[in-house]
PDB file of C-alpha atoms in Angstrom:
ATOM      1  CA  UNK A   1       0.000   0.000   0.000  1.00 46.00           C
ATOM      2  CA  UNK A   2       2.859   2.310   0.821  1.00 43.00           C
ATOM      3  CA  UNK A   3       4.751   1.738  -2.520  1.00 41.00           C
ATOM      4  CA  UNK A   4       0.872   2.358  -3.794  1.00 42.00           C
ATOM      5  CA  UNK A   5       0.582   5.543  -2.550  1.00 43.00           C
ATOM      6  CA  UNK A   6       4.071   6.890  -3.151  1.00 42.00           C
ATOM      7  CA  UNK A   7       3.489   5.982  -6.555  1.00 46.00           C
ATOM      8  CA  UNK A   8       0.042   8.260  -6.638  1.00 45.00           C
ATOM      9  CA  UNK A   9       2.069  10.909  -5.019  1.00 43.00           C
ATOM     10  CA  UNK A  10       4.573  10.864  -7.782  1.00 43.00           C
ATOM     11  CA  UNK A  11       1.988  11.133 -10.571  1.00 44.00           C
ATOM     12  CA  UNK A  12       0.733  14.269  -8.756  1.00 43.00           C
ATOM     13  CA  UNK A  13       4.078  15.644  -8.908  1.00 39.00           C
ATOM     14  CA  UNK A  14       5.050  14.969 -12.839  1.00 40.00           C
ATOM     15  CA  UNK A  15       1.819  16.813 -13.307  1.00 41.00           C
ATOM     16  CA  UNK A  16       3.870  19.901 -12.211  1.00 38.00           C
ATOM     17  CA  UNK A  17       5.895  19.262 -14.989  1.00 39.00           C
ATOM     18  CA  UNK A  18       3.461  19.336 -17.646  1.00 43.00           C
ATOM     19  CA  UNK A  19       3.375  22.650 -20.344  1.00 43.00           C
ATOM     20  CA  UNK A  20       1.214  25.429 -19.302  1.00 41.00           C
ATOM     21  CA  UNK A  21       0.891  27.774 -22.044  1.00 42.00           C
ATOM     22  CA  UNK A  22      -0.725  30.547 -22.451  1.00 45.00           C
ATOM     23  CA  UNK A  23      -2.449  32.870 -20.618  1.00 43.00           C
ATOM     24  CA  UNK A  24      -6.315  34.893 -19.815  1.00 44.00           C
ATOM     25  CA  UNK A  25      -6.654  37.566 -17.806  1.00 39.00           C
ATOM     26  CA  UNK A  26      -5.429  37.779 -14.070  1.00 47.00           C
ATOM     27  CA  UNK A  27      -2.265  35.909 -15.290  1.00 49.00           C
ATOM     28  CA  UNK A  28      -4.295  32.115 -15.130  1.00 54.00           C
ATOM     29  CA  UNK A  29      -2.306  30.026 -17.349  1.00 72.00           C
ATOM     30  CA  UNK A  30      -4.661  27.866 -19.187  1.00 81.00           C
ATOM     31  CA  UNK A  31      -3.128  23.984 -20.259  1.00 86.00           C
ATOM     32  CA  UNK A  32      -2.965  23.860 -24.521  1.00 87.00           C
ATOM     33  CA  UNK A  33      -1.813  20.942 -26.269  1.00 86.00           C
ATOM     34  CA  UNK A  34      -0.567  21.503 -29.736  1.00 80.00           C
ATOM     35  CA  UNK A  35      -1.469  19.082 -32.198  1.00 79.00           C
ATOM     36  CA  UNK A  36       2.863  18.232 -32.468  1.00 83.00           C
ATOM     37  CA  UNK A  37       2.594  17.186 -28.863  1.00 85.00           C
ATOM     38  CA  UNK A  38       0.255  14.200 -29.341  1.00 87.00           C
ATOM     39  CA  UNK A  39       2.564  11.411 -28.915  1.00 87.00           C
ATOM     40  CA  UNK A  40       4.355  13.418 -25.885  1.00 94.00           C
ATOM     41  CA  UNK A  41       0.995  13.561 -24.119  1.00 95.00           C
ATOM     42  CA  UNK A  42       0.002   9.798 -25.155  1.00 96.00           C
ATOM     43  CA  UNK A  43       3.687   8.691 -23.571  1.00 96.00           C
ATOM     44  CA  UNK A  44       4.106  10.788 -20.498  1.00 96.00           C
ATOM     45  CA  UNK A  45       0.082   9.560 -19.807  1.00 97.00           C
ATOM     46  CA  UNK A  46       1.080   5.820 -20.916  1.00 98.00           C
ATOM     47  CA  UNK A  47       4.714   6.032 -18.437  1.00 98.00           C
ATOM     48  CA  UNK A  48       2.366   7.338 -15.524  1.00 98.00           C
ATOM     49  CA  UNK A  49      -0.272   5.059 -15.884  1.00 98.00           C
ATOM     50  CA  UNK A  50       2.485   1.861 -15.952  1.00 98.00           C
ATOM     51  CA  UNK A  51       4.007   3.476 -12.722  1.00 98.00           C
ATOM     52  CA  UNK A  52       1.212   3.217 -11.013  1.00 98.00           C
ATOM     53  CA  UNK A  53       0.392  -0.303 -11.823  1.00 98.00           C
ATOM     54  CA  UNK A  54       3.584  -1.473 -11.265  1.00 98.00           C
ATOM     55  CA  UNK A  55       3.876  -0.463  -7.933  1.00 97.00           C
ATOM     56  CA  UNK A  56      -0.376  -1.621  -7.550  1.00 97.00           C
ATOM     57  CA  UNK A  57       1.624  -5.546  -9.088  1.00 97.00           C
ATOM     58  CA  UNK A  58       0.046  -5.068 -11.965  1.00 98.00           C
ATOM     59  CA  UNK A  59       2.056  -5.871 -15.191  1.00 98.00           C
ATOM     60  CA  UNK A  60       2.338  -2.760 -17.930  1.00 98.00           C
ATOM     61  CA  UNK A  61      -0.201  -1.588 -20.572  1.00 98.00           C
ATOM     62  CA  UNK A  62       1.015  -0.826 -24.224  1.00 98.00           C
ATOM     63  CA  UNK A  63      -0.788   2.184 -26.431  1.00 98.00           C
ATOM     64  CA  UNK A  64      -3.166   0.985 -29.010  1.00 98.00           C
ATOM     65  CA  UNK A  65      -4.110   2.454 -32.178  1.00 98.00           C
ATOM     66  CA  UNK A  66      -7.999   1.080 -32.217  1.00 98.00           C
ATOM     67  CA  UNK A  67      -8.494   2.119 -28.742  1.00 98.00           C
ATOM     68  CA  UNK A  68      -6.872   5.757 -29.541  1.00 98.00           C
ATOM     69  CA  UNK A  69      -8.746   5.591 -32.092  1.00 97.00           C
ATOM     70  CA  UNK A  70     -11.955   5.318 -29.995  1.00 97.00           C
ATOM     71  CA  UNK A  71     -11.252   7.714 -27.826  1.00 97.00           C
ATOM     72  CA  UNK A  72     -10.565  10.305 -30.056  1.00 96.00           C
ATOM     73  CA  UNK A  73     -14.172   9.867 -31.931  1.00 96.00           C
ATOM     74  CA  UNK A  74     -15.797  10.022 -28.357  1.00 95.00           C
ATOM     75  CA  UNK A  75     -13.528  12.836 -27.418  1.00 96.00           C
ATOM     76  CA  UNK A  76     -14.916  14.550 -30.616  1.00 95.00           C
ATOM     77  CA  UNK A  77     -18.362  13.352 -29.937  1.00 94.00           C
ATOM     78  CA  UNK A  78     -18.496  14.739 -26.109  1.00 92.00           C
ATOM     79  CA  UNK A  79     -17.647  18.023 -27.054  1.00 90.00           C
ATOM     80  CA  UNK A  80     -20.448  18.332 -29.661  1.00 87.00           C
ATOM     81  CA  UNK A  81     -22.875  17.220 -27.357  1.00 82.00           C
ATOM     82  CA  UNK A  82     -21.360  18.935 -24.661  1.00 75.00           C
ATOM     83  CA  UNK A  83     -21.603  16.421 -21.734  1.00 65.00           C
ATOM     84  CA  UNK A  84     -19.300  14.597 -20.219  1.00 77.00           C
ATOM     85  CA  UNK A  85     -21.042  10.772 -20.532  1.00 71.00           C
ATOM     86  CA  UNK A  86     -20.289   7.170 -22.007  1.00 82.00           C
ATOM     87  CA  UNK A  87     -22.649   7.521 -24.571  1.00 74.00           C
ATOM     88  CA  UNK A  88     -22.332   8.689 -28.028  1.00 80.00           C
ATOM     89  CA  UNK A  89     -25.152  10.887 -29.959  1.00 71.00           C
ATOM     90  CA  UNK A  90     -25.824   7.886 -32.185  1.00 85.00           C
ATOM     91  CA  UNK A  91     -26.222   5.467 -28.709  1.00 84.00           C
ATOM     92  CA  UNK A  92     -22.999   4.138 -28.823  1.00 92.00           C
ATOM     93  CA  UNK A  93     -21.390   2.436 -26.218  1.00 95.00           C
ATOM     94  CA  UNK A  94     -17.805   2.383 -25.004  1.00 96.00           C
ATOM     95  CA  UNK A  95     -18.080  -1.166 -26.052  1.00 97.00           C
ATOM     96  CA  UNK A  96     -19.422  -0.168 -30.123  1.00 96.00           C
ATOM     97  CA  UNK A  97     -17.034   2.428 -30.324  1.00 95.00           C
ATOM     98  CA  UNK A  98     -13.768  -0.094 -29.470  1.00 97.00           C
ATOM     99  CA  UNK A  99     -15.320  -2.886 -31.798  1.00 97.00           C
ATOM    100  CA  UNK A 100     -16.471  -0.193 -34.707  1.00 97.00           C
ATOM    101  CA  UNK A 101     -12.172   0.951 -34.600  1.00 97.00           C
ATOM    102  CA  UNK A 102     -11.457  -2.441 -34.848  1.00 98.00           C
ATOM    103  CA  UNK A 103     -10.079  -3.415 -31.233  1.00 98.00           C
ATOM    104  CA  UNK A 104     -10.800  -8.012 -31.067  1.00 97.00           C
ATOM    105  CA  UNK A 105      -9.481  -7.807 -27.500  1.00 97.00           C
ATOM    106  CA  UNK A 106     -11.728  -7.823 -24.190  1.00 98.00           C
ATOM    107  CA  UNK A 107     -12.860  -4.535 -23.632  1.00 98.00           C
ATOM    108  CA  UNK A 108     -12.641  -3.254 -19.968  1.00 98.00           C
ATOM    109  CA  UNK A 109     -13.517  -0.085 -19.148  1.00 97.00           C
ATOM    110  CA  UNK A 110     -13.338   3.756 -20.226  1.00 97.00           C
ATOM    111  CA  UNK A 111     -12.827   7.042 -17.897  1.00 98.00           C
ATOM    112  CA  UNK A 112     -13.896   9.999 -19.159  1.00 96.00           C
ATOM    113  CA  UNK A 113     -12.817  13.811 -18.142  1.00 95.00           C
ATOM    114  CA  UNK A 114     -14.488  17.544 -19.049  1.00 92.00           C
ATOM    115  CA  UNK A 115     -11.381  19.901 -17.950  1.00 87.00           C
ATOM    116  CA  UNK A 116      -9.033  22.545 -18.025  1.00 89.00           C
ATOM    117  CA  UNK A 117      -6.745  20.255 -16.548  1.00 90.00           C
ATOM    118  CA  UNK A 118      -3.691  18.544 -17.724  1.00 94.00           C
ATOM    119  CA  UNK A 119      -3.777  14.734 -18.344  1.00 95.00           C
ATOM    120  CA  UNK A 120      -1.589  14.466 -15.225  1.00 95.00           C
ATOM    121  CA  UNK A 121      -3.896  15.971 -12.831  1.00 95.00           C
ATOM    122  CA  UNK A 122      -6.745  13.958 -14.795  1.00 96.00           C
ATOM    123  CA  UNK A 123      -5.452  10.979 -14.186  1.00 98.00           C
ATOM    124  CA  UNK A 124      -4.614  11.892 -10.194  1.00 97.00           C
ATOM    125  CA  UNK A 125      -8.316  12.858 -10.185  1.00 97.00           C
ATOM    126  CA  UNK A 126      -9.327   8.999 -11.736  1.00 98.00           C
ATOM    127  CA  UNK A 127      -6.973   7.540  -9.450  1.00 98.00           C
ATOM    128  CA  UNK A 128      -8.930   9.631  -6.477  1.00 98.00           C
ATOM    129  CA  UNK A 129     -12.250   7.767  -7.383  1.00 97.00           C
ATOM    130  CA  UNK A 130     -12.367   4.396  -6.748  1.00 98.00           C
ATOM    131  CA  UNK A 131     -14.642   3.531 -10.039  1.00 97.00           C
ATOM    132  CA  UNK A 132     -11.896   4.916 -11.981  1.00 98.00           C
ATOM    133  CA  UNK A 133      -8.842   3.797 -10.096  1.00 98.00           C
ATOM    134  CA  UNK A 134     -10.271   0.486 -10.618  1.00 98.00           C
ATOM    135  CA  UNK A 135     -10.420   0.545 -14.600  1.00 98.00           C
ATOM    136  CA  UNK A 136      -6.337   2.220 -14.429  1.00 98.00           C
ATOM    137  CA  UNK A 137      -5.583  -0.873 -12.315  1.00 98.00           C
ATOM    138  CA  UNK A 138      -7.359  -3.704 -13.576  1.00 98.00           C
ATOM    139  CA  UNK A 139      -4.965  -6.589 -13.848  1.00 98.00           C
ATOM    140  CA  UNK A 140      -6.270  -8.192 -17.133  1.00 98.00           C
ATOM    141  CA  UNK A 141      -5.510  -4.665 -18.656  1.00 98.00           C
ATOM    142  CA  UNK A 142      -2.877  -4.931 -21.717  1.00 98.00           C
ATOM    143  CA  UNK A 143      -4.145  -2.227 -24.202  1.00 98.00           C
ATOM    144  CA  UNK A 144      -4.718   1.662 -23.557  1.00 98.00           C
ATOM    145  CA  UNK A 145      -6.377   3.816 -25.826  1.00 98.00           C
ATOM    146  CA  UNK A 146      -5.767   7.641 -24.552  1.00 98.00           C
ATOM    147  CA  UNK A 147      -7.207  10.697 -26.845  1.00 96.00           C
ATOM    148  CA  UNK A 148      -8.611  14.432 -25.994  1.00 96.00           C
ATOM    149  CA  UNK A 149     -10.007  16.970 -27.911  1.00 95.00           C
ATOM    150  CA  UNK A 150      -9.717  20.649 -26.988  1.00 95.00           C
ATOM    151  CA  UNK A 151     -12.031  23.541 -27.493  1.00 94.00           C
ATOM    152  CA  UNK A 152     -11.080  26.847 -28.351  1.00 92.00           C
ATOM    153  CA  UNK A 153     -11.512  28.089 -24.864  1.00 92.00           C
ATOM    154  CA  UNK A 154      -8.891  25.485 -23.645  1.00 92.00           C
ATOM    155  CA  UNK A 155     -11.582  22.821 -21.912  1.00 94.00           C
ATOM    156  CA  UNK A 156     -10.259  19.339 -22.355  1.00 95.00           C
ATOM    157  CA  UNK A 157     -12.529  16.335 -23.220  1.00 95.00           C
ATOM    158  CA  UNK A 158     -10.177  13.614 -21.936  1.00 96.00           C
ATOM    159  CA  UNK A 159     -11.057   9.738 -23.107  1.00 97.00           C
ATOM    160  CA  UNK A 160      -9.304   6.514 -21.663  1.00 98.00           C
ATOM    161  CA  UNK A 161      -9.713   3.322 -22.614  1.00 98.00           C
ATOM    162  CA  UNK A 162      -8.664   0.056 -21.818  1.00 98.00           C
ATOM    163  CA  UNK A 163      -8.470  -3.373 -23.188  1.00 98.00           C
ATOM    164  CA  UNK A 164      -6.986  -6.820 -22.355  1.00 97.00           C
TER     165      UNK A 164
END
């Protein structure tokens, strides 16, 4: 448990490290992700994630192109509905959306974020809810599918998704 929680502690921290850019008035710095920092964002959200199961004794998760895939159309799709939920506006499920991208493995679970913050502090805030925590951790996981969309006024519709 201690190696558990040292590990959340550490995610927190790297969050620190992630770009603020930016700026609105009253000097808040508001989090934007250029579209060259994609695999950056994927990779520092892929190492954290792996940290934390590793030190939770479960074995690492590799990015996957169906389930980033997946996440990116409901990333796209939450914003134009504007909601936060696991549905799509056709009535697609987590589950439709994996299989319609062309993921064959067992689908496990998706966590969802409406933002301004980075994917750092996102996932501290999963890990904080034990629904959530329990998708990052699940040891049958062996796929990740990670994707966002931002809006002009710097809100962040975060998608995870995970496989095995």
């Amino acid at each position: 448990m201690r190696v558990f929680l040292m590990a959340v502690a550490a995610a927190a921290a790297l969050s620190a490290c992630a770009p603020t850019t930016g700026g609105i008035g009253g000097g808040v710095n508001i989090y934007r992700i250029s579209s060259g920092q994609t695999s950056k964002v994927q990779y520092r959200m892929l190492d954290s994630i792996n940290q934390l199961r590793q030190a939770a004794g479960a074995q690492p998760v590799k990015l996957n192109s169906q389930l980033n895939a997946a996440a990116l159309t409901h990333a796209r799709d939450m914003s134009v509905q504007n909601r936060p939920w696991h549905f799509g506006s056709d009535g697609s499920s987590p589950i439709d959306r994996a299989r319609r991208a062309g993921y064959t493995g067992n689908y496990l679970g998706e966590n969802i974020s409406e933002t301004f913050e980075t994917e750092l502090q996102t996932l501290s805030a999963w890990m904080n809810k034990p629904d959530t925590r329990r998708i990052i951790l699940d040891p049958r996981a062996r796929d990740l599918g990670f994707a966002w969309l931002q809006e002009r006024n710097g809100k962040i519709w975060w998608v995870m998704e995970m496989g095995g």
